[in-house]
Coordinates of C-alpha atoms and ligand atoms in Angstrom, one line a residue:
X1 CA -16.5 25.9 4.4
X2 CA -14.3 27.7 7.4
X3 CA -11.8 30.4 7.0
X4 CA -10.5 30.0 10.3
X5 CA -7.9 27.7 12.7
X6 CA -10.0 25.9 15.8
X7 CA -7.7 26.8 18.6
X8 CA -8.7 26.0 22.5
X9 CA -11.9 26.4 22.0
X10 CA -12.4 29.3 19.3
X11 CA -11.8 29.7 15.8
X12 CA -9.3 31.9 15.0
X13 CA -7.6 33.7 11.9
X14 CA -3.9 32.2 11.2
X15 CA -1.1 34.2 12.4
X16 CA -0.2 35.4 8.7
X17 CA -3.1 35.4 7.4
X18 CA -2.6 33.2 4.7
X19 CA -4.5 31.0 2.6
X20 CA -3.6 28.0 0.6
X21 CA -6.0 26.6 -2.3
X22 CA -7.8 23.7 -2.2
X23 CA -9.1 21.9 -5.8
X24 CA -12.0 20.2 -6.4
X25 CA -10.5 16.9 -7.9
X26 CA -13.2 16.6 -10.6
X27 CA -12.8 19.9 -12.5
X28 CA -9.4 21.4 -10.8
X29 CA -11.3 24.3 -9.9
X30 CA -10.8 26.2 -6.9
X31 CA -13.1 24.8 -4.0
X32 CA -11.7 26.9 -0.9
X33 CA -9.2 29.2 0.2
X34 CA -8.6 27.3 3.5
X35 CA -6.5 28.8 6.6
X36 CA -2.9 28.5 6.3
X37 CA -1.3 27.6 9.9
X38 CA 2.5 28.1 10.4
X39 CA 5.1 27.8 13.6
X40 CA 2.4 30.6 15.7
X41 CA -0.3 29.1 15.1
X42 CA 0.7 25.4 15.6
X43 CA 2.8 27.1 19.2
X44 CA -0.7 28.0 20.3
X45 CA -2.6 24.8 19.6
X46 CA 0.0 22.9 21.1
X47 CA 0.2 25.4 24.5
X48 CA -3.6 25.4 24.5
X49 CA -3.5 21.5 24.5
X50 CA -0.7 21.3 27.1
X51 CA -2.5 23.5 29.3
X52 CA -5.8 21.5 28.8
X53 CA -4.1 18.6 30.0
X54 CA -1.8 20.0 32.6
X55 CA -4.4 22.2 34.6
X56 CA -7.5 21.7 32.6
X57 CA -8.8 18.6 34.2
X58 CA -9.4 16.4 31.0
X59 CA -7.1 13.5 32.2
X60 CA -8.7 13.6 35.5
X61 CA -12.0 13.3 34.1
X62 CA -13.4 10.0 34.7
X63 CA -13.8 7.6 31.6
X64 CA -17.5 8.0 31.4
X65 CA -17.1 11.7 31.3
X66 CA -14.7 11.5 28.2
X67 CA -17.1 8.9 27.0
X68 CA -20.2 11.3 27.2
X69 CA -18.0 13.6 25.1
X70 CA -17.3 11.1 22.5
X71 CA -21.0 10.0 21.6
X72 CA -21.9 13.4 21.5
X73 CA -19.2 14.0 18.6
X74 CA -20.6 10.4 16.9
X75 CA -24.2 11.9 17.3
X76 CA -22.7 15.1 16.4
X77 CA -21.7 13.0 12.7
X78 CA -24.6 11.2 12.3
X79 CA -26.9 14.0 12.3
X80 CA -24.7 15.5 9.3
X81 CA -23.6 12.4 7.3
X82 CA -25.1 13.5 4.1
X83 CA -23.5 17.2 4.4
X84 CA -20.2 15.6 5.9
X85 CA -20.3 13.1 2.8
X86 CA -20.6 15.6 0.4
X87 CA -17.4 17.8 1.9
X88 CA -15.7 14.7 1.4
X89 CA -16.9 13.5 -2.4
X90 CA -15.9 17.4 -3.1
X91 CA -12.4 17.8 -1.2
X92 CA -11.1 13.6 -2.3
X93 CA -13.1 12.9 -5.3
X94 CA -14.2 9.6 -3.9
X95 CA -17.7 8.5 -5.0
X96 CA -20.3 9.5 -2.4
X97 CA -21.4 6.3 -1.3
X98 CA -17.8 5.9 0.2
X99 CA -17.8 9.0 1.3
X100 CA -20.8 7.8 3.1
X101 CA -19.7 5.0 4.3
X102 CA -16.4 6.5 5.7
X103 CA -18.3 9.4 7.5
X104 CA -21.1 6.2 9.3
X105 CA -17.4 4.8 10.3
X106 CA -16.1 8.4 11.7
X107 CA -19.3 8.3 13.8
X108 CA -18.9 4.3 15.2
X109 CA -15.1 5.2 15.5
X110 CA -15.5 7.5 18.4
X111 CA -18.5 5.4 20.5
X112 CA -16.2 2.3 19.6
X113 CA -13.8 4.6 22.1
X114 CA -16.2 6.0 24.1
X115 CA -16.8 2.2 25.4
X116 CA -13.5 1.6 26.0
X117 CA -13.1 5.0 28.1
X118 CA -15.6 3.2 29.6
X119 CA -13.9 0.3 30.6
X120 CA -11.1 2.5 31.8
X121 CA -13.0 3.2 35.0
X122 CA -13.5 -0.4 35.8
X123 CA -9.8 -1.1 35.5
X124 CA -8.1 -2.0 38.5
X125 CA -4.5 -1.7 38.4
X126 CA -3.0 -4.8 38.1
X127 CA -0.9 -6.7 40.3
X128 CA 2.2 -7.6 39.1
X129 CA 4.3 -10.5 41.2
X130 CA 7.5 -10.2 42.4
X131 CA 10.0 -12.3 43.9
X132 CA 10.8 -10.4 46.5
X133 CA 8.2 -10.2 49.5
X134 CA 9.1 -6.7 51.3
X135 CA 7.4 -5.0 48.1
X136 CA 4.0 -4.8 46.1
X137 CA 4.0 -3.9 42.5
X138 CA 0.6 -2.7 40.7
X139 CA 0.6 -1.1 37.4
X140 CA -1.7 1.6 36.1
X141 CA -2.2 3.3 32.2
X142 CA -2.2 7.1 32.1
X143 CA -2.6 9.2 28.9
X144 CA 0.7 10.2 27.5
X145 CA 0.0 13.8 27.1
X146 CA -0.3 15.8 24.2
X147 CA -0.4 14.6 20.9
X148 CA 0.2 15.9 17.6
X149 CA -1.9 13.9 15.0
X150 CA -1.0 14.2 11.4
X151 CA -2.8 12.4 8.9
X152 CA -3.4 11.8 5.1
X153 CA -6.0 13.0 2.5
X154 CA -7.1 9.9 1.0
X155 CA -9.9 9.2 4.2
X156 CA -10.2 12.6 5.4
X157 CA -12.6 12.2 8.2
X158 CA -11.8 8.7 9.3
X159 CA -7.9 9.1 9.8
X160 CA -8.8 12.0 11.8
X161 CA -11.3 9.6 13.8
X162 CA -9.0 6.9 14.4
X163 CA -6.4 9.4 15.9
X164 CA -8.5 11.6 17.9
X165 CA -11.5 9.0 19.3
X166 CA -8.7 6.9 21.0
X167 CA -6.3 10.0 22.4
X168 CA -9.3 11.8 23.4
X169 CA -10.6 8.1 25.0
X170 CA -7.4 7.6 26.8
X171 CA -7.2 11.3 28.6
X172 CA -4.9 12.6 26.1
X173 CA -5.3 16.6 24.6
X174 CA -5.0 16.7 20.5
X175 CA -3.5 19.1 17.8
X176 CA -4.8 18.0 14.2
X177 CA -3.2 18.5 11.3
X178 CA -4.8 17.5 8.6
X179 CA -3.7 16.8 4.8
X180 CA -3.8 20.4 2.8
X181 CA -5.2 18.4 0.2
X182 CA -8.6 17.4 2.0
X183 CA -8.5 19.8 5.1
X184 CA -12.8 20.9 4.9
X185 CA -14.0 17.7 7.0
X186 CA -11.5 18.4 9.8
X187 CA -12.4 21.4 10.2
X188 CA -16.2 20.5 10.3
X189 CA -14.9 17.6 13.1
X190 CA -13.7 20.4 15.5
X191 CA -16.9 22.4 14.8
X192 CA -19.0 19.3 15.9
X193 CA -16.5 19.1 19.1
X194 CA -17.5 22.5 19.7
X195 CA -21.0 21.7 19.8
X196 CA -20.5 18.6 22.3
X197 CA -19.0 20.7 24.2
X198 CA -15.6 19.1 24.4
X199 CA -13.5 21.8 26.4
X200 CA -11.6 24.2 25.3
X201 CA -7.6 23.2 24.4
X202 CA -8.7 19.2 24.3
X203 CA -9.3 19.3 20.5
X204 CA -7.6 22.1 18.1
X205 CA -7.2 21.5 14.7
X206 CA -4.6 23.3 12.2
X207 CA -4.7 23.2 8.2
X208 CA -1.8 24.0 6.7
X209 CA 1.0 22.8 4.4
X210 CA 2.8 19.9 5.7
X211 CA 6.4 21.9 5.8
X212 CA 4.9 24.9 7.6
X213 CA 2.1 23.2 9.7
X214 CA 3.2 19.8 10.2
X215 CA 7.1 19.9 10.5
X216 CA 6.4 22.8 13.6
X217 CA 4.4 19.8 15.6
X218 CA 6.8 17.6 15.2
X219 CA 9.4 19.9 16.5
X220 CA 7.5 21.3 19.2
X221 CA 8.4 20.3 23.2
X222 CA 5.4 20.6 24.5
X223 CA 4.2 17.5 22.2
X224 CA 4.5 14.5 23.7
X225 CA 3.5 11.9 21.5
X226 CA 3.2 11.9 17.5
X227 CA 0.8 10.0 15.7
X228 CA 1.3 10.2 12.3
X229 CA -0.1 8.7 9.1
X230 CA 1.3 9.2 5.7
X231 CA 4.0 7.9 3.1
X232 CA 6.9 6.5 4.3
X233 CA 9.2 9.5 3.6
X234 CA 7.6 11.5 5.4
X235 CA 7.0 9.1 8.3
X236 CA 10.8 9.1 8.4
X237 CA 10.9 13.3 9.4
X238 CA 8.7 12.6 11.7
X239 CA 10.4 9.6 13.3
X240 CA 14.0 11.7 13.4
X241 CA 12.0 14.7 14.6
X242 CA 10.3 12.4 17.3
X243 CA 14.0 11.3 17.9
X244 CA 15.9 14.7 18.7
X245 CA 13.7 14.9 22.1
X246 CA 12.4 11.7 22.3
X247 CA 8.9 12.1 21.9
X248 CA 6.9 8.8 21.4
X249 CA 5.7 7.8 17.8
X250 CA 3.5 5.5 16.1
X251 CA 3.6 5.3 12.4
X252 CA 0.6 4.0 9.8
X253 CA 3.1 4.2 6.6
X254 CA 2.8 2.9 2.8
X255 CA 2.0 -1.3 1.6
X256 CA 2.2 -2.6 -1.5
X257 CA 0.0 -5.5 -0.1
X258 CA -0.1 -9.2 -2.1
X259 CA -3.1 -10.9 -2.8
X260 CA -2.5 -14.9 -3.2
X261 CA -4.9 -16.6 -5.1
X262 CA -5.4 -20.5 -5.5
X263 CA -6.7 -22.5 -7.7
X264 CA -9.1 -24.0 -6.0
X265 CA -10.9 -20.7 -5.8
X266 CA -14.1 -19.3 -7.2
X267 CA -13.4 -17.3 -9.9
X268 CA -16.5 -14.7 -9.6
X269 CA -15.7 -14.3 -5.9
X270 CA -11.7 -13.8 -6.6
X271 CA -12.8 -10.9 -9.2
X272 CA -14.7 -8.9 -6.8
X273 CA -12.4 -8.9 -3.6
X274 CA -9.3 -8.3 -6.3
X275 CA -11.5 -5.4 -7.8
X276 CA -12.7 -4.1 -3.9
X277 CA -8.8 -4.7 -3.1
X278 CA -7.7 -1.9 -5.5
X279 CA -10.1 0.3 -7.0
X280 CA -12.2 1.1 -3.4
X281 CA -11.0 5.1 -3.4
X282 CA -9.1 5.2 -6.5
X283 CA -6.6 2.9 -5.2
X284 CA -5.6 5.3 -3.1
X285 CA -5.5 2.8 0.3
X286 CA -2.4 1.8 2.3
X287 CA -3.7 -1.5 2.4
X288 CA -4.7 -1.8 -1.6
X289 CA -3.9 -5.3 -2.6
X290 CA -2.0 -4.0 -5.7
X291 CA 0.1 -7.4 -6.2
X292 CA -2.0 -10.4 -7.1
X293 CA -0.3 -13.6 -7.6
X294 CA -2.3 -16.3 -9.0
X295 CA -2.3 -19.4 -9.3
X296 CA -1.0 -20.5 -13.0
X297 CA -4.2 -22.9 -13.9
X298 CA -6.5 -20.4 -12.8
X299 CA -4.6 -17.0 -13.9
X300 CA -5.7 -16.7 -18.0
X301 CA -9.6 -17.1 -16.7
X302 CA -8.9 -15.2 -14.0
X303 CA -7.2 -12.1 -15.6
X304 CA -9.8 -12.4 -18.5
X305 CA -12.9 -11.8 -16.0
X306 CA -10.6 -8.8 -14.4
X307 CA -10.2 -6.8 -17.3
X308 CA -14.0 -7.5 -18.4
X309 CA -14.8 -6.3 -15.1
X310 CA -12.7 -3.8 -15.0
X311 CA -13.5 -1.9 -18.0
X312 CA -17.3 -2.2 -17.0
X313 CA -16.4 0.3 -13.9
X314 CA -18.3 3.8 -14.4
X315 CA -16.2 6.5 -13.9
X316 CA -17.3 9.8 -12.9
X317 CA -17.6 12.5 -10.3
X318 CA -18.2 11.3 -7.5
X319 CA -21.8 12.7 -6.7
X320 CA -23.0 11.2 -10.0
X321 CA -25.1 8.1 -9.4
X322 CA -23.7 5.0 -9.9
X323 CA -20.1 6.3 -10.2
X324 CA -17.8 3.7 -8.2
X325 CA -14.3 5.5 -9.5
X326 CA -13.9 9.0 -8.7
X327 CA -11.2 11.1 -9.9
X328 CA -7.4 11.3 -7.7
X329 CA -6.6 13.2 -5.5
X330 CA -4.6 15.9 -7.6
X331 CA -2.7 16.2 -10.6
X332 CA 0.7 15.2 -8.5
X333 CA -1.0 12.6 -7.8
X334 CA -2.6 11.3 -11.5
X335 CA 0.8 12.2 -12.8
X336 CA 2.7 10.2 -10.1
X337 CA 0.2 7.4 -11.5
X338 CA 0.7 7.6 -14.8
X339 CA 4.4 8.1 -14.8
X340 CA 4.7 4.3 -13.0
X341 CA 2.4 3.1 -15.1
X342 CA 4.5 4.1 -18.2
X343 CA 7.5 3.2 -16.2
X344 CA 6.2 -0.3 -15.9
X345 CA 6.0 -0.9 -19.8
X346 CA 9.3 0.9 -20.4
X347 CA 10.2 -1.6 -18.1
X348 CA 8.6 -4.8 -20.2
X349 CA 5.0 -4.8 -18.6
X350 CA 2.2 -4.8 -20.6
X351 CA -1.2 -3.0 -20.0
X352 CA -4.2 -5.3 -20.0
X353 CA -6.5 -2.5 -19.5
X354 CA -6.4 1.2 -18.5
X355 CA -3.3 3.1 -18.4
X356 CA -4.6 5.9 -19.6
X357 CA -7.0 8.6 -18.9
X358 CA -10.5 7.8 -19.7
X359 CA -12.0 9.1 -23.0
X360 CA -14.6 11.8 -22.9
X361 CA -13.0 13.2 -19.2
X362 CA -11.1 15.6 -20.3
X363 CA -10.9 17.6 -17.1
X364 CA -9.6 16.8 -13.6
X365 CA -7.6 14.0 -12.3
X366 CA -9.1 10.6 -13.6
X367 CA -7.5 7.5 -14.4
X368 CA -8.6 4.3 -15.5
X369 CA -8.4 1.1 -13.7
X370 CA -5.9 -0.2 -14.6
X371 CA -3.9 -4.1 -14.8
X372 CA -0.7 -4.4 -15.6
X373 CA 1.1 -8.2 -16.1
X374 CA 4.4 -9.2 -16.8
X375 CA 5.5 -6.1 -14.7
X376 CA 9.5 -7.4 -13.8
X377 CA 10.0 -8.5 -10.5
X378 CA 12.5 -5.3 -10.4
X379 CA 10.8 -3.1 -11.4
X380 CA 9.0 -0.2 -9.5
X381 CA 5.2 -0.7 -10.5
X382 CA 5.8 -4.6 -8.7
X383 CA 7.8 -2.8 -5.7
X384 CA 6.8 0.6 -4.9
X385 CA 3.1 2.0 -3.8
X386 CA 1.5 3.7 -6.8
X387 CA -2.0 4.6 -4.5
X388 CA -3.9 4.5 -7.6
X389 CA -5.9 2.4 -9.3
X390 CA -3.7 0.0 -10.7
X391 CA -3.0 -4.0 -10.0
X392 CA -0.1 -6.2 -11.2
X393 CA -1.3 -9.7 -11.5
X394 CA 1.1 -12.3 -11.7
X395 CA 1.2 -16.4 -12.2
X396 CA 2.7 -18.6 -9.2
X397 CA 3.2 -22.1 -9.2
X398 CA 3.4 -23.7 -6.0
X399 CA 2.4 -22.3 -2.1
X400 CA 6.2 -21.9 -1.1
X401 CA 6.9 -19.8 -4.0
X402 CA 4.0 -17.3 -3.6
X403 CA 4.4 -17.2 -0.1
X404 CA 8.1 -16.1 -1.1
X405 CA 7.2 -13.5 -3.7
X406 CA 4.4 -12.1 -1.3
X407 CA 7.1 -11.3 1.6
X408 CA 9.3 -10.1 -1.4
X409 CA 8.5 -5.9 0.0
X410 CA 10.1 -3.8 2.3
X411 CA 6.8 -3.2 3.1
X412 CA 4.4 -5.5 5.4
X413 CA 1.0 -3.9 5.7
X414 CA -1.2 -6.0 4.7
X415 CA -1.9 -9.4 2.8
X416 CA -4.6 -11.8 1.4
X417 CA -5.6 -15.3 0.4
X418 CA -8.0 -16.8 -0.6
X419 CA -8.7 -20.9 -1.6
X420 CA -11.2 -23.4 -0.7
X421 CA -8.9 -25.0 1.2
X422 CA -9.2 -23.6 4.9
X423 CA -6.1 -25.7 6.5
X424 CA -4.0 -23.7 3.9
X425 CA -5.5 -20.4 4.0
X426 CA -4.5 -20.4 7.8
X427 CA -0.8 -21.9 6.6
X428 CA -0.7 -19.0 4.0
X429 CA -1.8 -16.8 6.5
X430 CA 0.9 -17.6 9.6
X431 CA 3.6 -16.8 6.6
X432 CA 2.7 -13.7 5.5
X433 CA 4.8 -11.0 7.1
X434 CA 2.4 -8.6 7.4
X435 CA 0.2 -6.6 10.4
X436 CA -3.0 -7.3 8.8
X437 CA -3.8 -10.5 6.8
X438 CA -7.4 -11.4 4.7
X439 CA -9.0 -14.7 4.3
X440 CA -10.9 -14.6 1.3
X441 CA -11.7 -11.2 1.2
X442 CA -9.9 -7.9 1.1
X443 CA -9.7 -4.7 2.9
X444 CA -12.8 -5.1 5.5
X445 CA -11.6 -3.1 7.8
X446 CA -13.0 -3.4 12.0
X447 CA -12.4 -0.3 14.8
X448 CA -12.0 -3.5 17.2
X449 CA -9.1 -4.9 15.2
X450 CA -5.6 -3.8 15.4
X451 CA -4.3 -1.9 12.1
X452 CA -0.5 -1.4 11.7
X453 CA 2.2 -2.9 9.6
X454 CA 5.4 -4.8 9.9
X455 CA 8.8 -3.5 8.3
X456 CA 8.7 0.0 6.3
X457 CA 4.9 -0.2 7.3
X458 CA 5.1 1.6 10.5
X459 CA 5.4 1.2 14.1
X460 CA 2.3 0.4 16.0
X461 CA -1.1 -0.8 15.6
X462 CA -4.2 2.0 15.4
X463 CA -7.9 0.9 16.2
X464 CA -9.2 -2.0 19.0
X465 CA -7.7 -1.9 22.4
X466 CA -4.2 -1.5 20.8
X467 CA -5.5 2.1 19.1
X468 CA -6.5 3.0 22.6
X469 CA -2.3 1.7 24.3
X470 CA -1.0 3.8 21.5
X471 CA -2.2 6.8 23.7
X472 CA -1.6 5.5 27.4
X473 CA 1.8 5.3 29.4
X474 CA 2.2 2.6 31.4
X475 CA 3.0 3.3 35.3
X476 CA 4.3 1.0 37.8
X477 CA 3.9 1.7 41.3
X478 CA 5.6 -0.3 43.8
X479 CA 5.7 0.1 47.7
X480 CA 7.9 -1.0 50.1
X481 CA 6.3 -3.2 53.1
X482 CA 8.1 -4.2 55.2
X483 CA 8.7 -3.5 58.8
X484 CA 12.2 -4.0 59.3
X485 CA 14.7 -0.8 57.4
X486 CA 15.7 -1.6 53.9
X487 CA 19.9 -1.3 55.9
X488 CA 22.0 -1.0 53.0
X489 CA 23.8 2.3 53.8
X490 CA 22.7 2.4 57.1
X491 CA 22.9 -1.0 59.1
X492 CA 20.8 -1.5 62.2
X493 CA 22.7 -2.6 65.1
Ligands
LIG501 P1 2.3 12.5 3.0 O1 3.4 11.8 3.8 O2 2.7 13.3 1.9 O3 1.5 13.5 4.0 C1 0.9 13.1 5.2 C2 0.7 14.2 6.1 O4 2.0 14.7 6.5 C3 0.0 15.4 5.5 O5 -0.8 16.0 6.5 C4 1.2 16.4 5.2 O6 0.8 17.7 5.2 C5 2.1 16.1 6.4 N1 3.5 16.5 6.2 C6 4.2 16.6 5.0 N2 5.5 16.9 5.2 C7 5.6 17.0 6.6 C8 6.7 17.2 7.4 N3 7.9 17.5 7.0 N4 6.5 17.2 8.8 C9 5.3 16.9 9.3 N5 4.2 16.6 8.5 C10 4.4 16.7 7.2 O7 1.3 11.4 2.7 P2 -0.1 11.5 1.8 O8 0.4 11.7 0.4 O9 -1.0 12.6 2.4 O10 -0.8 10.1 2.0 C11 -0.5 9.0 1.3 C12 0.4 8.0 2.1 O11 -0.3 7.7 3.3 C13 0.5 6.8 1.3 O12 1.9 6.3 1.4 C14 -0.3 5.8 2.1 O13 0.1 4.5 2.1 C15 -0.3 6.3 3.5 N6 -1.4 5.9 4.3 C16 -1.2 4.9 5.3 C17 -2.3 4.5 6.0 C18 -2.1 3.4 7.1 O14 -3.0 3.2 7.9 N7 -1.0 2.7 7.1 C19 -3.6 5.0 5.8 C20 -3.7 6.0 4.8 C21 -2.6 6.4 4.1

């Protein structure tokens, strides 16, 4: 585990010298005393980025250079998945095998965007028509600069790929700033750029507390772009800090994600994609489908199979085989949890399972997976994220009506539906007023598909070609062709 900042190329001590704890989610036990960035620190990433992309050469690099750079950072992952992994299951709690999992997608993240760098070499600039004859119009992409990529704790690694693959694709420099909840696996990411051989200033990365690391990126001038991935608060700082000098922003916020299912469907199959939809990583997933509205003939067997399943979930830390429910994040985050949860029955919900800490786990920051019913349409557990492992299941009666409680949110992430029934599945799915919407599944996630939300969501789509446009101005050039003088001011006689 690293004591020290990666900044343009080297690793260096924080300005102050300070430290901030990080716990070990299973026990609450200290696991590190990472490096604590502040203003100096983040004021020398960001100059060391600027001056990789201003003078450095890494936008002038051709697309198969960057792309060289990119595999050798994938290869750099793959040839430490287990030890990556096990960062992970230590710093987040999740159970290894989706620690695993998220590490093998780290890796495919950045030679996904080492192809499309790729294809940036091939691209001609295109020829845009206009209606006047004296002039040509093409249009080119160039990277947009710096960035300053802030991201979450709840995938570590991967939010950290989906940024940094595509800016570093497009010819843009980074500054990372990662969650000071799980900061070990970014750290680790900028040692294997090291090794590749990435050059100095293009990748830095800065731990540190959100108010001391990450307001000071958002504020600097020489950032350029900010990419940012966290709750929706917070996401509006960095919007209004994005606004005082117009910096460009895209935003990966909150969901609190509906799940429609009909009654045409197969039980068995409903009960895993609901169960994959909410407690995959604790719950804690922007796109956790933590609303399911079934259908009322098929809801009492439905929610019956559930909580069977449910309960059966072993819980556990998350090296311990056959543990598929680690512990939260931290104990703000358990507490948040549980304090909706009871909100929820103060409110007239009742627990159908969970809802409590599970017996004989007496340490650390588990919950049990939890299903709530009757939760009031008012009331916070059926409107606000929780990120935890709880699900309100509801009954619907008719299409129209769960189409109008799933758009019911401020938020518009993400959605699912499943039935047997395809011509209404792609109905259902046209309605839904979200970026990312599930046909009889939930959560599989592509890099080649766009990822983004509609309303409090966010703004912009991460991942695919649209990942890679997130990074890239767009540049028209137009000439003037004609032989005779353009003669407004000055006439010809
Ligand atoms: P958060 O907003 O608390 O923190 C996110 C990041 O912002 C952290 O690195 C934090 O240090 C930093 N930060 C905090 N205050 C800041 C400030 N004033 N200026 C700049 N940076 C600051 O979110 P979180 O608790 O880490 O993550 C959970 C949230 O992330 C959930 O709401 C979840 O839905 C969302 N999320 C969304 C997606 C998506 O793709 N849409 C993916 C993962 C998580």
């Amino acid at each position: 585990m690293r004591d020290h900042l990666y900044i343009d190329g080297r690793w260096v001590k924080p300005a102050r010298l300070q430290t901030f704890a990080v716990l070990e989610p299973s026990t609450g036990a200290l696991l590190h005393n990472a490096p604590a960035a502040t203003a100096e620190d983040v004021d020398a990433a960001v100059l060391a980025a600027r001056a990789a992309f201003d003078t450095g050469g890494w936008p002038q690099r051709s697309g198969a250079e960057r792309a060289g750079y990119l595999r050798a950072i994938a290869a750099g992952i793959r040839a430490r998945v287990a030890e990556l992994a096990r960062l992970e299951v230590l710093d987040n709690g999740k159970p290894l095998p989706e620690a695993t999992w998220d590490v093998e997608d780290a890796a495919y993240c950045f030679d996904y965007y080492a192809g499309l760098a790729e294809e940036l070499d091939a691209a001609e600039p295109e020829a845009v028509a206009l209606p006047d004859a004296r002039f040509r119009c093409t249009v080119v992409r160039e990277p947009m600069g710096v960035v300053g990529a802030i991201i979450p704790w709840n995938y570590p690694l991967l939010m950290a790929a989906w940024k940094v693959a595509p800016a570093l694709a497009a010819g843009c420099t980074v500054v990372l700033k990662p969650s000071e909840l799980t900061p070990l696996t970014a750290l680790e990411l900028a040692a294997i750029a090291h090794e590749a051989g990435v050059p100095a200033g293009v990748l830095n990365v800065v731990t540190g507390i959100g108010a001391d690391a990450g307001q000071p990126l958002t504020a600097h001038a020489g950032v350029d772009k900010l990419a940012f991935t966290g709750s929706v608060p917070t996401g509006s700082k960095v919007m209004a800090a994005a606004a005082r000098d117009i910096k460009k922003v895209s935003l990966e916020l909150g969901g609190k994600s509906p799940f429609l299912v009909f009654d045409d469907s197969d039980i068995e199959r409903a009960v895993e994609w609901i169960l994959f939809g909410i407690f995959w990583n604790q719950g804690q997933v922007c796109s956790a489908t933590s609303r399911v509205l079934v259908q009322r003939r098929l809801y009492g067997p439905l929610l019956a199979r559930l909580v069977a399943e449910a309960r059966k979930i072993r819980i556990g830390q998350g090296l311990e085989a056959g543990v598929l429910l680690g512990p939260l994040v931290s104990a703000d985050q358990r507490a948040k949890v549980d304090a909706a949860v009871q909100q929820a029955v103060a409110d007239g919900a009742r627990v159908a399972c969970g809802g409590q800490r599970p017996p004989g786990l007496d340490q650390g920051y588990y919950y049990e997976p939890t299903v709530l019913v009757d939760v009031p349409l008012h009331s916070a557990a059926w409107t606000e994220e929780i990120f935890g492992p709880v699900v309100c299941v509801r009954a619907f009666d008719d299409e129209v009506g769960a189409i109008q409680l799933a758009n019911d949110s401020r938020f518009g992430l993400a959605a699912a539906v499943m039935s047997a029934n395809d011509a209404r599945c792609e109905r259902v799915a046209a309605a839904l007023r979200a970026g990312i919407v599930w046909i009889n599944c939930s959560q599989p996630t592509f890099a080649e598909a766009p990822w983004g939300g509609y309303k409090q969501s966010g703004i912009g789509r991460e991942l695919g070609r649209w990942g890679l446009a997130n990074y890239l101005e767009v540049k028209q050039i137009t000439r003037f062709t004609d032989d005779k003088p353009w003669g407004w001011y000055i006439k010809s006689s």
